């Protein structure tokens, strides 16, 4: 019997929900497809149903759920708990998620941006344990970021801070979906790696399927394919140029790298470190540890629980 919190990662593909103790012990969990195409009302209903199921199971064991935290992609108005816009959910416009959930669940709810939640998750239970200033970069299909300074997420004036993937690295570079050209995301994401490989090789890696995946590029590089090796090194360089700026601006203790591209770690990290040492100020560059994330796909869910715990303690 004890007090617990619920953390939810509302992903474009999967909906992950878990019960955690205040010490961060994972007590129960659920995972199911989000089915974002069903529209926001059905997704919110599914989200509510998942939380209710875990909450009721916890209550039967004598636990009390103090708060619920939800990590959601997109622009979040933190205080009101409104999802303003979300790249994974095109029909979400100013969805009052906190209000909707609180009405049904009868517990305080807090909404946080998913990348910020992932950073808090790694800080609480993963690669950032005991670290008060750290930056998380998630290298997936795109590049996400969360900046924790002195134990607080840096939200910025509009709640839009931490968009590390959209710092300009190449003034007239590849066109990004954000409207800008030459964003870090266009070079250091899975999509960027695939594009670089296509450009460098002039042909798809898997010609039968006509499609190249980032995993195939890592595999080719491990097998000694010179083009793939070069592609991964230049990706590592781009990442290092971006991180060198982050180090000069924020002087973090640690930078944690997550997302699927982490699977290619040995193929890019040396180039990344070289670029950091070349470009950043020596003292912060030497101090900053660059580490892979530890929680994998659970970081957002666990971080959302951390935000819920903070809310519960403030009540
Ligand atoms: Zn961009």
Tab-separated table of C-alpha atoms and ligand atoms in Angstrom:
chain	number	residue	atom	x	y	z
A	1	UNK	CA	0.000	0.000	0.000
A	2	UNK	CA	1.344	3.361	-0.961
A	3	UNK	CA	1.104	6.456	-3.036
A	4	UNK	CA	1.899	6.107	-6.734
A	5	UNK	CA	1.887	8.157	-9.949
A	6	UNK	CA	0.991	7.341	-13.547
A	7	UNK	CA	3.177	8.260	-16.518
A	8	UNK	CA	1.978	8.158	-20.126
A	9	UNK	CA	3.915	8.476	-23.356
A	10	UNK	CA	1.466	9.481	-26.059
A	11	UNK	CA	3.481	8.533	-29.125
A	12	UNK	CA	2.443	8.730	-32.753
A	13	UNK	CA	2.742	4.928	-32.957
A	14	UNK	CA	2.384	3.581	-29.417
A	15	UNK	CA	0.626	4.572	-26.255
A	16	UNK	CA	2.688	3.591	-23.207
A	17	UNK	CA	1.218	3.847	-19.724
A	18	UNK	CA	2.803	2.864	-16.394
A	19	UNK	CA	2.392	3.050	-12.647
A	20	UNK	CA	5.495	4.116	-10.737
A	21	UNK	CA	6.319	4.454	-7.069
A	22	UNK	CA	7.769	7.781	-5.819
A	23	UNK	CA	11.171	6.037	-5.854
A	24	UNK	CA	10.767	5.349	-9.569
A	25	UNK	CA	10.005	1.657	-9.337
A	26	UNK	CA	7.890	0.466	-12.270
A	27	UNK	CA	4.926	-1.375	-10.763
A	28	UNK	CA	2.636	-2.011	-13.719
A	29	UNK	CA	2.465	-1.105	-17.399
A	30	UNK	CA	0.367	-1.180	-20.573
A	31	UNK	CA	1.273	-0.668	-24.211
A	32	UNK	CA	-1.010	-0.502	-27.226
A	33	UNK	CA	-1.063	1.099	-30.670
A	34	UNK	CA	-2.160	4.756	-30.666
A	35	UNK	CA	-4.030	4.657	-34.004
A	36	UNK	CA	-3.525	8.399	-34.490
A	37	UNK	CA	-5.566	8.321	-37.718
A	38	UNK	CA	-8.742	7.693	-35.682
A	39	UNK	CA	-8.731	11.366	-34.725
A	40	UNK	CA	-8.170	13.148	-31.440
A	41	UNK	CA	-11.418	12.233	-29.721
A	42	UNK	CA	-10.836	8.498	-30.079
A	43	UNK	CA	-7.173	8.805	-29.134
A	44	UNK	CA	-8.088	10.738	-25.976
A	45	UNK	CA	-10.748	8.104	-25.160
A	46	UNK	CA	-8.154	5.331	-25.593
A	47	UNK	CA	-5.648	7.240	-23.477
A	48	UNK	CA	-8.251	7.720	-20.740
A	49	UNK	CA	-9.235	4.043	-20.846
A	50	UNK	CA	-5.601	2.902	-20.433
A	51	UNK	CA	-5.039	5.201	-17.469
A	52	UNK	CA	-8.305	4.077	-15.860
A	53	UNK	CA	-7.386	0.415	-16.212
A	54	UNK	CA	-4.027	0.881	-14.481
A	55	UNK	CA	-5.512	3.203	-11.863
A	56	UNK	CA	-8.221	0.711	-10.933
A	57	UNK	CA	-5.739	-2.177	-10.779
A	58	UNK	CA	-3.510	-0.081	-8.501
A	59	UNK	CA	-6.424	0.876	-6.266
A	60	UNK	CA	-7.393	-2.771	-5.868
A	61	UNK	CA	-3.914	-3.370	-4.478
A	62	UNK	CA	-4.479	-0.525	-2.037
A	63	UNK	CA	-2.398	2.108	-3.826
A	64	UNK	CA	-3.504	5.704	-4.234
A	65	UNK	CA	-2.774	7.467	-7.528
A	66	UNK	CA	-1.651	11.009	-6.643
A	67	UNK	CA	-1.206	12.440	-10.143
A	68	UNK	CA	-0.972	11.610	-13.845
A	69	UNK	CA	1.686	12.939	-16.221
A	70	UNK	CA	1.357	12.762	-20.007
A	71	UNK	CA	4.210	13.295	-22.453
A	72	UNK	CA	2.737	14.451	-25.772
A	73	UNK	CA	4.438	15.440	-29.019
A	74	UNK	CA	4.177	19.014	-30.251
A	75	UNK	CA	3.578	22.436	-28.786
A	76	UNK	CA	2.152	22.250	-25.265
A	77	UNK	CA	0.765	25.089	-23.182
A	78	UNK	CA	2.103	23.686	-19.917
A	79	UNK	CA	0.049	25.569	-17.330
A	80	UNK	CA	-3.269	24.974	-19.091
A	81	UNK	CA	-2.330	21.494	-20.299
A	82	UNK	CA	-3.399	22.250	-23.874
A	83	UNK	CA	-1.877	20.507	-26.893
A	84	UNK	CA	-1.706	23.452	-29.296
A	85	UNK	CA	-0.337	21.572	-32.298
A	86	UNK	CA	1.223	18.183	-32.815
A	87	UNK	CA	3.195	16.895	-35.813
A	88	UNK	CA	2.042	13.288	-35.198
A	89	UNK	CA	-1.613	14.223	-34.797
A	90	UNK	CA	-2.606	16.553	-37.646
A	91	UNK	CA	-6.156	17.092	-36.366
A	92	UNK	CA	-5.084	18.175	-32.872
A	93	UNK	CA	-5.697	21.909	-32.557
A	94	UNK	CA	-5.779	23.352	-29.047
A	95	UNK	CA	-6.940	20.082	-27.469
A	96	UNK	CA	-7.565	20.714	-23.724
A	97	UNK	CA	-6.004	17.391	-22.732
A	98	UNK	CA	-5.481	18.150	-19.026
A	99	UNK	CA	-9.090	19.298	-18.550
A	100	UNK	CA	-10.478	16.297	-20.472
A	101	UNK	CA	-8.496	13.810	-18.398
A	102	UNK	CA	-9.082	15.461	-15.026
A	103	UNK	CA	-12.848	15.463	-15.613
A	104	UNK	CA	-12.899	11.679	-15.981
A	105	UNK	CA	-10.031	10.576	-13.727
A	106	UNK	CA	-10.512	12.840	-10.707
A	107	UNK	CA	-6.776	13.254	-10.146
A	108	UNK	CA	-4.452	16.163	-11.014
A	109	UNK	CA	-2.999	15.831	-14.530
A	110	UNK	CA	0.065	17.513	-16.027
A	111	UNK	CA	1.046	17.602	-19.724
A	112	UNK	CA	4.652	17.918	-20.855
A	113	UNK	CA	6.274	17.873	-24.288
A	114	UNK	CA	7.411	14.317	-25.072
A	115	UNK	CA	11.085	15.147	-25.699
A	116	UNK	CA	11.223	17.105	-22.439
A	117	UNK	CA	9.598	14.161	-20.657
A	118	UNK	CA	12.213	11.817	-22.151
A	119	UNK	CA	14.996	14.063	-20.822
A	120	UNK	CA	13.434	14.036	-17.349
A	121	UNK	CA	13.049	10.248	-17.534
A	122	UNK	CA	16.731	9.770	-18.311
A	123	UNK	CA	17.630	12.175	-15.516
A	124	UNK	CA	15.460	10.338	-12.984
A	125	UNK	CA	16.092	6.700	-13.814
A	126	UNK	CA	18.538	6.502	-16.714
A	127	UNK	CA	21.768	7.970	-18.087
A	128	UNK	CA	21.364	11.292	-16.283
A	129	UNK	CA	20.973	10.077	-12.695
A	130	UNK	CA	22.353	12.597	-10.213
A	131	UNK	CA	23.062	15.141	-12.976
A	132	UNK	CA	21.497	18.598	-12.563
A	133	UNK	CA	22.316	20.089	-15.997
A	134	UNK	CA	21.949	17.755	-18.948
A	135	UNK	CA	20.726	17.804	-22.518
A	136	UNK	CA	18.976	14.908	-24.248
A	137	UNK	CA	19.129	14.526	-28.007
A	138	UNK	CA	16.785	11.964	-29.514
A	139	UNK	CA	18.009	10.881	-32.920
A	140	UNK	CA	15.060	9.100	-34.491
A	141	UNK	CA	13.114	9.803	-37.670
A	142	UNK	CA	13.705	13.427	-36.683
A	143	UNK	CA	15.874	14.969	-33.965
A	144	UNK	CA	14.251	15.938	-30.669
A	145	UNK	CA	15.763	17.632	-27.663
A	146	UNK	CA	15.209	18.416	-24.014
A	147	UNK	CA	17.308	20.826	-21.981
A	148	UNK	CA	17.502	20.432	-18.198
A	149	UNK	CA	19.261	23.312	-16.454
A	150	UNK	CA	19.782	23.196	-12.696
A	151	UNK	CA	17.190	20.395	-12.396
A	152	UNK	CA	14.486	22.199	-14.389
A	153	UNK	CA	13.332	21.747	-17.963
A	154	UNK	CA	13.971	24.914	-19.929
A	155	UNK	CA	10.558	25.658	-21.513
A	156	UNK	CA	11.204	29.142	-22.901
A	157	UNK	CA	8.738	32.006	-23.389
A	158	UNK	CA	6.354	30.032	-25.619
A	159	UNK	CA	7.017	26.542	-24.266
A	160	UNK	CA	8.892	25.789	-27.452
A	161	UNK	CA	12.500	25.659	-26.231
A	162	UNK	CA	14.732	22.646	-26.822
A	163	UNK	CA	14.171	22.272	-30.572
A	164	UNK	CA	17.777	21.211	-30.990
A	165	UNK	CA	17.009	19.388	-34.241
A	166	UNK	CA	16.223	22.683	-35.925
A	167	UNK	CA	19.438	24.571	-35.344
A	168	UNK	CA	20.867	25.629	-38.696
A	169	UNK	CA	24.096	23.847	-39.610
A	170	UNK	CA	24.195	24.433	-43.368
A	171	UNK	CA	22.910	27.873	-44.486
A	172	UNK	CA	21.655	26.663	-47.874
A	173	UNK	CA	21.357	22.994	-46.983
A	174	UNK	CA	18.582	20.432	-47.229
A	175	UNK	CA	15.067	21.773	-46.893
A	176	UNK	CA	13.505	20.842	-43.563
A	177	UNK	CA	9.811	20.213	-42.829
A	178	UNK	CA	9.953	23.136	-40.359
A	179	UNK	CA	10.437	25.519	-43.294
A	180	UNK	CA	14.111	26.243	-42.647
A	181	UNK	CA	17.054	24.960	-44.684
A	182	UNK	CA	20.011	22.981	-43.355
A	183	UNK	CA	18.667	21.971	-39.916
A	184	UNK	CA	20.675	19.463	-37.826
A	185	UNK	CA	17.714	17.079	-38.181
A	186	UNK	CA	18.283	16.864	-41.942
A	187	UNK	CA	21.740	15.351	-41.344
A	188	UNK	CA	21.782	13.592	-37.953
A	189	UNK	CA	18.424	11.753	-38.052
A	190	UNK	CA	17.646	8.318	-39.512
A	191	UNK	CA	16.064	10.096	-42.477
A	192	UNK	CA	19.156	12.274	-42.899
A	193	UNK	CA	21.462	9.247	-42.859
A	194	UNK	CA	19.391	7.541	-45.544
A	195	UNK	CA	19.411	10.680	-47.698
A	196	UNK	CA	23.182	11.060	-47.295
A	197	UNK	CA	23.695	7.442	-48.303
A	198	UNK	CA	21.460	7.816	-51.347
A	199	UNK	CA	23.314	10.956	-52.421
A	200	UNK	CA	26.744	9.418	-51.855
A	201	UNK	CA	26.088	6.069	-53.489
A	202	UNK	CA	23.731	7.133	-56.239
A	203	UNK	CA	21.677	3.986	-55.695
A	204	UNK	CA	19.494	2.445	-53.037
A	205	UNK	CA	21.194	-0.035	-50.651
A	206	UNK	CA	18.413	-2.552	-51.036
A	207	UNK	CA	17.670	-2.349	-54.724
A	208	UNK	CA	15.057	-5.088	-54.707
A	209	UNK	CA	12.876	-3.197	-52.266
A	210	UNK	CA	13.934	0.150	-53.695
A	211	UNK	CA	14.232	1.452	-50.148
A	212	UNK	CA	17.159	2.108	-47.859
A	213	UNK	CA	16.794	2.078	-44.098
A	214	UNK	CA	19.226	3.604	-41.630
A	215	UNK	CA	19.820	0.088	-40.203
A	216	UNK	CA	21.003	-1.054	-43.626
A	217	UNK	CA	23.469	1.821	-43.725
A	218	UNK	CA	24.887	0.784	-40.295
A	219	UNK	CA	25.084	-2.816	-41.471
A	220	UNK	CA	26.874	-1.816	-44.662
A	221	UNK	CA	29.325	0.320	-42.662
A	222	UNK	CA	30.021	-2.555	-40.255
A	223	UNK	CA	30.672	-4.796	-43.262
A	224	UNK	CA	33.280	-2.322	-44.510
A	225	UNK	CA	31.303	-0.440	-47.185
A	226	UNK	CA	33.407	2.731	-47.632
A	227	UNK	CA	30.476	4.900	-48.683
A	228	UNK	CA	28.439	3.882	-45.632
A	229	UNK	CA	31.430	4.455	-43.321
A	230	UNK	CA	31.877	7.960	-44.745
A	231	UNK	CA	28.178	8.722	-44.434
A	232	UNK	CA	28.214	7.761	-40.743
A	233	UNK	CA	31.365	9.812	-40.099
A	234	UNK	CA	29.908	12.888	-41.727
A	235	UNK	CA	26.692	12.386	-39.736
A	236	UNK	CA	28.862	12.207	-36.584
A	237	UNK	CA	30.613	15.431	-37.618
A	238	UNK	CA	27.306	17.268	-38.072
A	239	UNK	CA	26.156	16.048	-34.668
A	240	UNK	CA	29.462	17.171	-33.126
A	241	UNK	CA	29.160	20.650	-34.653
A	242	UNK	CA	25.686	20.976	-33.121
A	243	UNK	CA	26.771	19.615	-29.743
A	244	UNK	CA	29.830	21.915	-29.638
A	245	UNK	CA	27.447	24.906	-29.790
A	246	UNK	CA	25.243	23.398	-27.075
A	247	UNK	CA	28.314	22.935	-24.863
A	248	UNK	CA	29.462	26.525	-25.393
A	249	UNK	CA	26.005	27.920	-24.670
A	250	UNK	CA	24.839	25.718	-21.774
A	251	UNK	CA	27.956	24.174	-20.218
A	252	UNK	CA	26.074	20.960	-19.330
A	253	UNK	CA	27.524	18.152	-17.228
A	254	UNK	CA	26.268	15.494	-19.576
A	255	UNK	CA	24.737	15.059	-23.018
A	256	UNK	CA	22.615	11.957	-23.468
A	257	UNK	CA	21.881	10.601	-26.926
A	258	UNK	CA	18.824	8.429	-27.502
A	259	UNK	CA	16.611	7.321	-30.390
A	260	UNK	CA	17.077	4.605	-32.996
A	261	UNK	CA	20.235	6.145	-34.497
A	262	UNK	CA	21.974	5.272	-31.208
A	263	UNK	CA	22.263	1.745	-32.709
A	264	UNK	CA	24.973	3.127	-34.989
A	265	UNK	CA	26.896	4.605	-32.013
A	266	UNK	CA	30.406	3.202	-32.735
A	267	UNK	CA	30.094	4.372	-36.346
A	268	UNK	CA	29.643	8.076	-35.550
A	269	UNK	CA	30.738	8.852	-31.994
A	270	UNK	CA	34.484	9.295	-32.669
A	271	UNK	CA	33.767	11.890	-35.352
A	272	UNK	CA	31.333	13.594	-32.955
A	273	UNK	CA	33.901	13.776	-30.145
A	274	UNK	CA	36.623	15.052	-32.496
A	275	UNK	CA	34.387	17.836	-33.713
A	276	UNK	CA	33.443	18.818	-30.146
A	277	UNK	CA	37.091	19.023	-29.063
A	278	UNK	CA	37.930	21.037	-32.165
A	279	UNK	CA	35.136	23.579	-31.804
A	280	UNK	CA	33.976	23.972	-28.188
A	281	UNK	CA	35.853	25.728	-25.386
A	282	UNK	CA	38.289	23.306	-23.873
A	283	UNK	CA	37.163	23.297	-20.227
A	284	UNK	CA	33.439	22.611	-20.845
A	285	UNK	CA	34.242	20.303	-23.784
A	286	UNK	CA	36.416	18.119	-21.551
A	287	UNK	CA	33.897	18.099	-18.710
A	288	UNK	CA	30.828	17.187	-20.809
A	289	UNK	CA	30.231	13.447	-20.881
A	290	UNK	CA	28.507	12.170	-24.024
A	291	UNK	CA	26.520	9.056	-23.177
A	292	UNK	CA	23.909	6.815	-24.808
A	293	UNK	CA	20.446	6.832	-23.227
A	294	UNK	CA	19.562	3.907	-20.962
A	295	UNK	CA	15.777	3.747	-20.916
A	296	UNK	CA	15.127	3.318	-24.632
A	297	UNK	CA	11.446	3.637	-25.512
A	298	UNK	CA	10.470	3.946	-21.834
A	299	UNK	CA	12.203	7.307	-21.226
A	300	UNK	CA	9.155	9.450	-22.115
A	301	UNK	CA	6.771	7.372	-20.019
A	302	UNK	CA	9.080	7.385	-16.989
A	303	UNK	CA	9.737	11.122	-17.402
A	304	UNK	CA	5.991	11.795	-17.556
A	305	UNK	CA	5.716	9.979	-14.215
A	306	UNK	CA	8.517	12.212	-12.876
A	307	UNK	CA	6.495	15.298	-13.873
A	308	UNK	CA	3.413	13.790	-12.181
A	309	UNK	CA	5.429	13.193	-9.026
A	310	UNK	CA	6.575	16.808	-8.995
A	311	UNK	CA	2.938	17.912	-9.366
A	312	UNK	CA	1.852	15.596	-6.529
A	313	UNK	CA	4.541	17.004	-4.240
A	314	UNK	CA	3.470	20.584	-5.010
A	315	UNK	CA	-0.157	19.822	-4.059
B	1	LIG	ZN1	14.047	22.265	-39.243
